[in-house]
PDB file of C-alpha atoms in Angstrom:
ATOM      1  CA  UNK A   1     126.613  90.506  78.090  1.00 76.00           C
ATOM      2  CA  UNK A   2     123.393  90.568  79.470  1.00 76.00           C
ATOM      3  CA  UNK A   3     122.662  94.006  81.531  1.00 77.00           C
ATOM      4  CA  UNK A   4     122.059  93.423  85.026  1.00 78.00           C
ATOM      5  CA  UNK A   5     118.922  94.099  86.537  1.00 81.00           C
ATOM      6  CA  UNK A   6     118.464  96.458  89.501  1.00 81.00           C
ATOM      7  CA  UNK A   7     116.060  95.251  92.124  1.00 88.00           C
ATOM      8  CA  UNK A   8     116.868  98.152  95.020  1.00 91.00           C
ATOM      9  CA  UNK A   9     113.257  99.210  94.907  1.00 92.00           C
ATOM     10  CA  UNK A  10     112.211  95.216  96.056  1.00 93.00           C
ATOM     11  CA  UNK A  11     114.488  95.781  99.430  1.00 94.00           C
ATOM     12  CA  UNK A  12     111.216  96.839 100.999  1.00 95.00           C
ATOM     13  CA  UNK A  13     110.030  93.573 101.205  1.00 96.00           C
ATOM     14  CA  UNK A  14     112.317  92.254 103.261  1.00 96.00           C
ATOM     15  CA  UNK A  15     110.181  93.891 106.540  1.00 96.00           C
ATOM     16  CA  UNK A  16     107.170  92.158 105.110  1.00 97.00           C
ATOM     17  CA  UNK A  17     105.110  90.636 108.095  1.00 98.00           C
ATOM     18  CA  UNK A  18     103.676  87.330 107.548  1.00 98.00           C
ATOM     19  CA  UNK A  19     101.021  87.059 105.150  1.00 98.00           C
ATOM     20  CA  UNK A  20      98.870  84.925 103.293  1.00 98.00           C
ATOM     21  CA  UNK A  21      99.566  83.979  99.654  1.00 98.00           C
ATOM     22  CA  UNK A  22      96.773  81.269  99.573  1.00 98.00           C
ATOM     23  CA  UNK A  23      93.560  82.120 101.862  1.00 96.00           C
ATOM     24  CA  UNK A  24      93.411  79.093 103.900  1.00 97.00           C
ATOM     25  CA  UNK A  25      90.500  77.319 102.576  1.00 98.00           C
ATOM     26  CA  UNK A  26      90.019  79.029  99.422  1.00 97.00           C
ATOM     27  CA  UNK A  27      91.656  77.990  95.854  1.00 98.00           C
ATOM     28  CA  UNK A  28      94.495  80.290  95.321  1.00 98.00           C
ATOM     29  CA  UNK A  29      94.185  83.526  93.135  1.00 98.00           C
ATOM     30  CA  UNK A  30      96.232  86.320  92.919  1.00 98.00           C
ATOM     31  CA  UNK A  31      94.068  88.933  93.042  1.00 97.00           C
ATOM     32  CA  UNK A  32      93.527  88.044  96.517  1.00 97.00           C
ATOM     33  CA  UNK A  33      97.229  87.489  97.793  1.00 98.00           C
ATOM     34  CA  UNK A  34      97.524  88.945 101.052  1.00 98.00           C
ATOM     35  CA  UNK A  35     101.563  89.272 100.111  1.00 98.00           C
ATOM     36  CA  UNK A  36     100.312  91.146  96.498  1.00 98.00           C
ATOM     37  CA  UNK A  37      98.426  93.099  98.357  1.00 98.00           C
ATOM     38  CA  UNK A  38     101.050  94.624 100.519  1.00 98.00           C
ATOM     39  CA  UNK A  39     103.540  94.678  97.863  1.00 98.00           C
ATOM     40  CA  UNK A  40     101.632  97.021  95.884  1.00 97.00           C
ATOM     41  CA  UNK A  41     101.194  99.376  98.377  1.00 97.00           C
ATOM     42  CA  UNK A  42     104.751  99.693  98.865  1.00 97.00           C
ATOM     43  CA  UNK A  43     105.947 103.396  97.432  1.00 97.00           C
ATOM     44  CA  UNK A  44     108.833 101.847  95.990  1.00 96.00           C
ATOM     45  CA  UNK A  45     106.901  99.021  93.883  1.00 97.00           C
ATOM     46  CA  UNK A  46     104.101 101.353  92.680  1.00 97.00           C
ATOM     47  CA  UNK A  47     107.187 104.307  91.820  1.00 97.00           C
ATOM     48  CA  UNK A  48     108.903 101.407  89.586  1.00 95.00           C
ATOM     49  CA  UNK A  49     105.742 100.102  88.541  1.00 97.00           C
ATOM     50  CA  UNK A  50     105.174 103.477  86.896  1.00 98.00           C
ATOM     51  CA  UNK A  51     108.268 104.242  85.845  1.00 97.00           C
ATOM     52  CA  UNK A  52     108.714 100.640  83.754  1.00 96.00           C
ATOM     53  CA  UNK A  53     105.069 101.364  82.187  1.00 98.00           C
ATOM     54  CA  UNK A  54     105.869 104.603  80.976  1.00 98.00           C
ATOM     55  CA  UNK A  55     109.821 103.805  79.978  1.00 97.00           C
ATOM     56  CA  UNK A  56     108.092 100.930  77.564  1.00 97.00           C
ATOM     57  CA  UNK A  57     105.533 103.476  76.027  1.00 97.00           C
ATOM     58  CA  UNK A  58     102.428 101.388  77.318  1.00 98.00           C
ATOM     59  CA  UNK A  59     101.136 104.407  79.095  1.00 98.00           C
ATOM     60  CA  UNK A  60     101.034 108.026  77.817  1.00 98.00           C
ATOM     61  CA  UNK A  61     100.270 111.222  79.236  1.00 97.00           C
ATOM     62  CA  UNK A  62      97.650 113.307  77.776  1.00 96.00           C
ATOM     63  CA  UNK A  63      98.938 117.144  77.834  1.00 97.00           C
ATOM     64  CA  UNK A  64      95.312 118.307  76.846  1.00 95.00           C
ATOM     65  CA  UNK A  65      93.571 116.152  79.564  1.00 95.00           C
ATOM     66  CA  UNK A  66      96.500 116.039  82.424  1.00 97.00           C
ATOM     67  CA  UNK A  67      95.949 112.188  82.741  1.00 97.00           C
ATOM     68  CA  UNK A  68      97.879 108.822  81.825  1.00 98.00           C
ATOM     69  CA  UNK A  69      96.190 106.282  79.793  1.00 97.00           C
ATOM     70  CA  UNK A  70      97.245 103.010  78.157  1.00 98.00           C
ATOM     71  CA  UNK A  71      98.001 103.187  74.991  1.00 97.00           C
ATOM     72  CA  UNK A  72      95.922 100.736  73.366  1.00 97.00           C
ATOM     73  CA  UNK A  73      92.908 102.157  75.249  1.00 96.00           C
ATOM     74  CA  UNK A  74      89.842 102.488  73.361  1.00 92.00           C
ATOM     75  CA  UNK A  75      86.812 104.711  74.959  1.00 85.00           C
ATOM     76  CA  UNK A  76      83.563 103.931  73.621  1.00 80.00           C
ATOM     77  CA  UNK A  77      82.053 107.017  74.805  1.00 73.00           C
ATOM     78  CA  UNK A  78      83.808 108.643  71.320  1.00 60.00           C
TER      79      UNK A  78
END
């Protein structure tokens, strides 16, 4: 059986004002997605945004440097 998935941390968007997904006038793209926009600020989405990223090993933390980094990340300053 398939484990169920726990969305409490999405409850904050039900008091989402209205917003834009499309700018009128303008072809859509996410980047610009007035709704994407707020959602990301949201606390709860950017704590479980985190969390999921680092629970699938596709960020690390660096003990020497103190910072997070992707794990496929490649700096060409080396």
């Amino acid at each position: 059986m398939p484990k169920k998935q726990n969305y409490k941390y999405m409850q904050c968007a039900r008091k989402m004002p209205p917003l834009y997904h499309t700018i009128p006038g303008e072809k859509f793209d996410i980047r610009k997605s007035r709704v994407v926009w707020w959602l990301i600020k949201q606390p709860e989405i950017m704590q479980k945004l985190f969390d999921v990223a680092s629970s699938h090993k596709l960020i690390e933390y660096d003990v020497a440097t103190k910072k997070w980094k992707g794990v496929d990340f490649i700096d060409d300053d080396d």
